[in-house]
Short mmCIF file of C-alpha atoms in Angstrom, two decimals:
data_model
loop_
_atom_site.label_atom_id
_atom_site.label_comp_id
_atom_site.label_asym_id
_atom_site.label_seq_id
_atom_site.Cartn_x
_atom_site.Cartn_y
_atom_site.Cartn_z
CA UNK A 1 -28.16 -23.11 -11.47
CA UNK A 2 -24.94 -23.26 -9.89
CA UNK A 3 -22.45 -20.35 -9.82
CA UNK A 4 -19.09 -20.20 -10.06
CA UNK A 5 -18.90 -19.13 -6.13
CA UNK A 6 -19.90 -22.46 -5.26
CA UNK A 7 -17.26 -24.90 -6.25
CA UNK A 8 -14.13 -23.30 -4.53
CA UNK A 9 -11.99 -26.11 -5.28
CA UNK A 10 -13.03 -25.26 -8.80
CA UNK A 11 -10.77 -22.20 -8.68
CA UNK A 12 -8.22 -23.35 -8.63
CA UNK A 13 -7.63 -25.21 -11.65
CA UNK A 14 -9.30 -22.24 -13.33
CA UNK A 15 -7.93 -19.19 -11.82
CA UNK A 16 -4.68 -20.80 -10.05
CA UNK A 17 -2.57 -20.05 -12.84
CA UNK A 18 -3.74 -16.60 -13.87
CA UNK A 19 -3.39 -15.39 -10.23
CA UNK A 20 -0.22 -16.69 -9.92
CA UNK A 21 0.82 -15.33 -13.03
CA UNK A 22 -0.01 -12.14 -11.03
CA UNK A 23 2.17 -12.51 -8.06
CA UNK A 24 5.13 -13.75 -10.03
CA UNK A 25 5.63 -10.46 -12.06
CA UNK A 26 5.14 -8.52 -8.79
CA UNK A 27 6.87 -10.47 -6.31
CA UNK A 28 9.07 -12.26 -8.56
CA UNK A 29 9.08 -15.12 -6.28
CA UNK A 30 7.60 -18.36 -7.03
CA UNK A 31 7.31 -19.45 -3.33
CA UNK A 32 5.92 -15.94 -2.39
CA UNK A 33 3.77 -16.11 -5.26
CA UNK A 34 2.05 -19.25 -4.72
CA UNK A 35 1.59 -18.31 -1.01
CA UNK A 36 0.20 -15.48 -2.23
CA UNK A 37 -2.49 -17.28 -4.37
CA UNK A 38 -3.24 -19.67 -1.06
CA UNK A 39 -4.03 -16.81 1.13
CA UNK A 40 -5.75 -15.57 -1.90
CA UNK A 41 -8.38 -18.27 -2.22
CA UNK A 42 -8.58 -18.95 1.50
CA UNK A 43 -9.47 -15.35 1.91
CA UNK A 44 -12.10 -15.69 -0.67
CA UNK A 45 -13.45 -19.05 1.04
CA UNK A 46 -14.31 -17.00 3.81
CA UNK A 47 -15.74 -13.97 2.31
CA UNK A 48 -17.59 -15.85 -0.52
CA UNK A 49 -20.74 -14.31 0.60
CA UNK A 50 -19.69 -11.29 -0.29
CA UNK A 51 -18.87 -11.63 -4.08
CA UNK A 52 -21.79 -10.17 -5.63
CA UNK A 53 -21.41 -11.51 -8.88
CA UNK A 54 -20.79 -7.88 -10.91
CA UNK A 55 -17.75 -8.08 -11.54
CA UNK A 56 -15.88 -11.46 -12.70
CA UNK A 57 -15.50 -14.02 -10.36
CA UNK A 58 -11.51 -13.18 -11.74
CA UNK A 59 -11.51 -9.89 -10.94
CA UNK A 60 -12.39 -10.36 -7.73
CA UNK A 61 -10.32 -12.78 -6.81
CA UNK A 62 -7.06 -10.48 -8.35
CA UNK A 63 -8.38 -7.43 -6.13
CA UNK A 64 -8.34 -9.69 -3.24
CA UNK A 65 -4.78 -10.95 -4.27
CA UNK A 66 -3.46 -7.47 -5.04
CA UNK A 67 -4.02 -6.49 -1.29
CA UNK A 68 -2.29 -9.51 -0.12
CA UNK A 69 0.43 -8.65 -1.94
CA UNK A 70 0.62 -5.10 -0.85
CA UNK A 71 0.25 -5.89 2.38
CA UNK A 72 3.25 -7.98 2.51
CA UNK A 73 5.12 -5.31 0.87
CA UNK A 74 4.22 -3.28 3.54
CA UNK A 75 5.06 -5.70 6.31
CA UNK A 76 8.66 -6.78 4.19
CA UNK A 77 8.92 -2.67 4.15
CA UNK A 78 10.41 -2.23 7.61
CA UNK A 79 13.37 -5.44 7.32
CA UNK A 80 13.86 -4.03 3.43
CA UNK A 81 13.86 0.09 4.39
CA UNK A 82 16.69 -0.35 6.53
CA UNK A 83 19.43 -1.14 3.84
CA UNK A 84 17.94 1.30 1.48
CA UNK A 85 19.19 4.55 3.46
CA UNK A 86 22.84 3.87 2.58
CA UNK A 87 22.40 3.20 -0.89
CA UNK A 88 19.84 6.35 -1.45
CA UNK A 89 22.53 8.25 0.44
CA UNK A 90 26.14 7.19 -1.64
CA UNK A 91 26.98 9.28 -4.04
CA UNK A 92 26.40 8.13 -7.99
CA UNK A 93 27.96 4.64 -8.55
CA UNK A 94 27.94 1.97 -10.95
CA UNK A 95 25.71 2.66 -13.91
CA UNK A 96 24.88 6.64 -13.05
CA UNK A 97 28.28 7.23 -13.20
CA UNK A 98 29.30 5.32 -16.36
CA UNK A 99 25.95 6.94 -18.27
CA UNK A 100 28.04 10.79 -17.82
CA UNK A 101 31.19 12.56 -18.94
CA UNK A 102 32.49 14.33 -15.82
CA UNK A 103 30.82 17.69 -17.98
CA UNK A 104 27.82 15.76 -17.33
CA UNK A 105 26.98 14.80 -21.13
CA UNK A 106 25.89 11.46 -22.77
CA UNK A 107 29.61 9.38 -22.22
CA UNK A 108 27.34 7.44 -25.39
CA UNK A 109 24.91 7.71 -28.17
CA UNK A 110 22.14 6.24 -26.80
CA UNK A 111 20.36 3.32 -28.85
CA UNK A 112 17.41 4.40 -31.42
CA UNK A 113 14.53 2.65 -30.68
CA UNK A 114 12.55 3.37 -33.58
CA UNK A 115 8.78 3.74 -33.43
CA UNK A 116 7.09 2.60 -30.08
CA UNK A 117 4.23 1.28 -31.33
CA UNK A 118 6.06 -0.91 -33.39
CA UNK A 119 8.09 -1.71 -30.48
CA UNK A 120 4.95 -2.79 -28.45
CA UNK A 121 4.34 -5.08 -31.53
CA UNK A 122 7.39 -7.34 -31.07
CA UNK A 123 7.18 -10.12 -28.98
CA UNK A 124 10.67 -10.12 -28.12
CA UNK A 125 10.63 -6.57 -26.67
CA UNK A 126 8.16 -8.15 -23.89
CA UNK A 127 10.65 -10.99 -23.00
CA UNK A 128 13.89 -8.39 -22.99
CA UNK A 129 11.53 -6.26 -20.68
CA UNK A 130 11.13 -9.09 -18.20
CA UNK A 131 14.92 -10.17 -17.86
CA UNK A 132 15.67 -6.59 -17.96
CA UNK A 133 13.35 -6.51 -14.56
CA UNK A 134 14.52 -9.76 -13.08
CA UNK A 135 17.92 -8.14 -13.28
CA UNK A 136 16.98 -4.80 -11.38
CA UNK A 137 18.32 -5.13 -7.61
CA UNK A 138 15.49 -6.23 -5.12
CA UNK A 139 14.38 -3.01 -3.72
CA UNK A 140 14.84 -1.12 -6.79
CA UNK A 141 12.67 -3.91 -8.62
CA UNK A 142 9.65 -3.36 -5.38
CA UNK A 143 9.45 0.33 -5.69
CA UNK A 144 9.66 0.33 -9.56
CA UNK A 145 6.85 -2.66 -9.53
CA UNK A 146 5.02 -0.49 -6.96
CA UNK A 147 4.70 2.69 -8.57
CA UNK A 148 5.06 1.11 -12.79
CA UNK A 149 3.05 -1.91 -12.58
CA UNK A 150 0.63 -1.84 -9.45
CA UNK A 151 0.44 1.98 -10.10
CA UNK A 152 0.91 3.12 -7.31
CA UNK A 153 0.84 7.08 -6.59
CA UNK A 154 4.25 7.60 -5.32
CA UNK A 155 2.64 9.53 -1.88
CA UNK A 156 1.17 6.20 -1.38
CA UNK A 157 4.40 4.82 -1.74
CA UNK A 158 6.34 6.99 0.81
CA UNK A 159 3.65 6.71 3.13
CA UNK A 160 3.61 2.88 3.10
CA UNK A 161 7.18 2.14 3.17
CA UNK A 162 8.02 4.76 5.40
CA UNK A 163 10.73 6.57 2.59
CA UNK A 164 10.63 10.02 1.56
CA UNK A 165 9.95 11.41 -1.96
CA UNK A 166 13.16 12.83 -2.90
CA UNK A 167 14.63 8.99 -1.68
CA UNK A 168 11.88 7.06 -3.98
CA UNK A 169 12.59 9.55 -7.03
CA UNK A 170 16.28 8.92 -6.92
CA UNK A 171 15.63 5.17 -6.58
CA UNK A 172 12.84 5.34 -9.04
CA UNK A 173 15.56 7.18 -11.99
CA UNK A 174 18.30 4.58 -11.11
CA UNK A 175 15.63 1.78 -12.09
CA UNK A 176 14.30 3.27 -15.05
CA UNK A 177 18.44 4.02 -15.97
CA UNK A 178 18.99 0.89 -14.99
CA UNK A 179 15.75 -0.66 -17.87
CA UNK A 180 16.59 1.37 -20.19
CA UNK A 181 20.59 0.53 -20.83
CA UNK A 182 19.55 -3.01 -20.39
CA UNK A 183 16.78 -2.68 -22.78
CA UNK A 184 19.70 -0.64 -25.42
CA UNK A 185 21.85 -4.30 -24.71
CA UNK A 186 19.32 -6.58 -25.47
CA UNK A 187 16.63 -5.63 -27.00
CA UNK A 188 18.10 -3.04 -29.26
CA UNK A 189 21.25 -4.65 -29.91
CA UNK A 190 20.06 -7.82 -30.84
CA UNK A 191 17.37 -6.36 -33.31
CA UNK A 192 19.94 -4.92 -35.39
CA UNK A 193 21.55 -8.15 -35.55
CA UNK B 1 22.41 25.46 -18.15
CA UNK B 2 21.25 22.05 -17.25
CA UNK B 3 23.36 18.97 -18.20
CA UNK B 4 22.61 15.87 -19.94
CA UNK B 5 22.52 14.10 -16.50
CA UNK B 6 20.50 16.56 -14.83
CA UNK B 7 18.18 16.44 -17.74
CA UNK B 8 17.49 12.90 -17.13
CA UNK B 9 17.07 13.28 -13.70
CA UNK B 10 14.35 15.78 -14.77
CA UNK B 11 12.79 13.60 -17.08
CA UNK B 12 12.21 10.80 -14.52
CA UNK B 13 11.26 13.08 -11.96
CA UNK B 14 8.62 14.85 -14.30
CA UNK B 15 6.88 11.18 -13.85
CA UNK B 16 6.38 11.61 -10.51
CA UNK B 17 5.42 15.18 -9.75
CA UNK B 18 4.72 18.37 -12.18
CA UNK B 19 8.30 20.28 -12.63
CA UNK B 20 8.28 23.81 -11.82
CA UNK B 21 8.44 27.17 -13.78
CA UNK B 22 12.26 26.54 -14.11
CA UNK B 23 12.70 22.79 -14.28
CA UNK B 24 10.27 22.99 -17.60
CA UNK B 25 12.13 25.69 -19.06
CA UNK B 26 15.70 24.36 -18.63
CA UNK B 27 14.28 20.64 -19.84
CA UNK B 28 12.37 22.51 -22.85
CA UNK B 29 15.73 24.35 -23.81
CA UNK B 30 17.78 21.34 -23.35
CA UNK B 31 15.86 19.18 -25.59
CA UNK B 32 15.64 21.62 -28.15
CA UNK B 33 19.65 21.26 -28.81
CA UNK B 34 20.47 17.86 -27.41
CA UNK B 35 19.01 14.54 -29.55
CA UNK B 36 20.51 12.09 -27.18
CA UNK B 37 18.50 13.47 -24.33
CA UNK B 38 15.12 13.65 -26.67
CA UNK B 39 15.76 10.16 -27.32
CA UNK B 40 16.03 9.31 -23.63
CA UNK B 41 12.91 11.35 -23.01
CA UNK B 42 10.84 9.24 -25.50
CA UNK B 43 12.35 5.77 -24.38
CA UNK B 44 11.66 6.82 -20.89
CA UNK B 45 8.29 7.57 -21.97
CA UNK B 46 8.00 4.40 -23.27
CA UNK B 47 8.97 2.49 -20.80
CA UNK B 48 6.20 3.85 -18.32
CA UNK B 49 3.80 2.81 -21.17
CA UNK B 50 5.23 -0.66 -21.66
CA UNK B 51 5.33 -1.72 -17.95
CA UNK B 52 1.21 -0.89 -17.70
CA UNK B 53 0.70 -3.23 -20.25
CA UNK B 54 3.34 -5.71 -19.45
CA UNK B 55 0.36 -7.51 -16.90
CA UNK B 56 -1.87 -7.35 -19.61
CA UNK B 57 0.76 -8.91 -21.67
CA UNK B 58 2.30 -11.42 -19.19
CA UNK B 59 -1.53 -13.08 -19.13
CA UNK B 60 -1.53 -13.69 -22.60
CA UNK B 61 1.86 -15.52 -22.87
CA UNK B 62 1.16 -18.98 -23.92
CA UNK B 63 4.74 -19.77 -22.18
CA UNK B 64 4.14 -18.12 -18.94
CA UNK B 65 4.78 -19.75 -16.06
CA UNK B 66 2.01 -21.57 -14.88
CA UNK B 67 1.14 -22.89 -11.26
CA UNK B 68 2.05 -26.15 -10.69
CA UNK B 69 0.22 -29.37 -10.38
CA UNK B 70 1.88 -30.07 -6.48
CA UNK B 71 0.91 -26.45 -5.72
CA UNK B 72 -2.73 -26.96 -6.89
CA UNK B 73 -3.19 -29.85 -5.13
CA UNK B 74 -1.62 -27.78 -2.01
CA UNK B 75 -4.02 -25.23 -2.27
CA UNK B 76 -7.04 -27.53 -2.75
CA UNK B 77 -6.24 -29.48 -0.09
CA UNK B 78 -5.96 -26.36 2.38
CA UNK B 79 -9.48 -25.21 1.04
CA UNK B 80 -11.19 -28.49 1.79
CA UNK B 81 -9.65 -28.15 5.19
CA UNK B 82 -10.44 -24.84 5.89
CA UNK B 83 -14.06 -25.39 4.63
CA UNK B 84 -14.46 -28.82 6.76
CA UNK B 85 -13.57 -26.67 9.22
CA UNK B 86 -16.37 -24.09 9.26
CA UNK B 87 -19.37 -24.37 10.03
#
């Protein structure tokens, strides 16, 4: 009987979109993402002796793909790093500093979201969610992918993209500010009509 | 006392490593009188959950994007090669 392992071409047309569904949310490039997938099953070509066969033939072809994609992270870390000092530095701007009175309060009621469950439920919460990402600003989107999605301890974080804590936590609350008003625009807004 | 805005820093932070003695006490305080902030708690809360299973539920989108045919044929191409060229 033949397995799975031995028709490489084969993966593609059954795993080439699933992977690549993969690197899109995480990269959110479509060029990056379907390099991503090449070096994925090329890396897999060579080490096909090695899939044992106890886990899915798909799960081990996402591990493999899940280092790539860190590993570029790491190697885009040192060109990206260098613009992030100024930003982690400035004082609160933009959306920080519309969220608060100068007291420090609410300067708005924030959106009720009702019960999360039945938020999970909707469809349209999950496409709000993704434009709500797409919109983050680059590096804000990589960390927040990093630690949210690829869960990611943050120490691994700092240690891999050479930032300190304090740095990724501040970047880390401007992102989730950042989701969250969009998601109050969007998602909440428009489900009230 | 803690403000609204350091509360939220607070609440994001308590994400990524356990608040101390103080921290908790100020947050616990501040929630207890301030509804805008326990509302920002919970949707913070539930955006952590939501992005773990936004993968899961990527996956299953009938509409997600889907690699396409010129990149298949790409990466087939590149695997033949590779594999023609190893022994």
């Amino acid at each position: 009987m033949k397995s799975d392992a031995d028709a490489p071409e084969r993966w593609v047309d059954e795993h080439g979109s699933a992977l690549y569904r993969y690197a899109l949310l995480r990269l959110r490039d479509p060029h990056k993402a379907e390099e991503m997938v090449q070096e994925t099953f090329l890396a897999a070509l060579q080490a096909r002796e090695r899939f044992s066969g106890e886990s899915s033939l798909r799960t081990w072809l996402t591990g493999i793909l899940r280092h790539k994609i860190l590993d570029l992270f790491r190697r885009e870390a040192r060109t990206l790093a260098l613009d992030d000092v100024p930003e982690a530095q400035q004082g609160d701007v933009g959306l920080i500093a519309e969220s608060f009175t100068a007291a420090g309060r609410w300067s708005a009621t924030l959106g009720d979201w009702g019960d999360p469950q039945q938020a999970l439920e909707q469809g349209q919460f999950w496409a709000v969610l993704q434009t709500c990402l797409d919109r983050l600003p680059e590096r804000l989107a990589r960390l927040f992918v990093l630690r949210e999605i690829m869960e990611t301890e943050s120490e691994e974080i700092c240690q891999d993209l050479a930032i300190t804590p304090t740095n990724l936590w501040t970047m880390l609350y401007r992102a989730r500010m950042g989701l969250r008003q969009c998601l109050d625009r969007n998602w909440v807004g428009k489900a009230r009509g | 006392m803690l403000t609204c805005k350091d509360v939220s820093h607070l609440v994001s932070t308590s994400q990524e490593r356990p608040l101390g003695f103080r921290e908790r006490l100020g947050l616990r305080v501040h929630l207890w009188m301030c509804a805008n902030c326990r509302r920002f708690q919970r949707q913070i809360d539930l955006l952590r959950l939501a992005l773990r299973k936004l993968a899961t539920e990527a996956d299953a989108d009938p509409h997600a994007p889907a690699l396409s045919a010129e990149a298949r044929q790409r990466i087939r191409e590149a695997l033949a090669e590779r594999r023609a060229n190893t022994p």
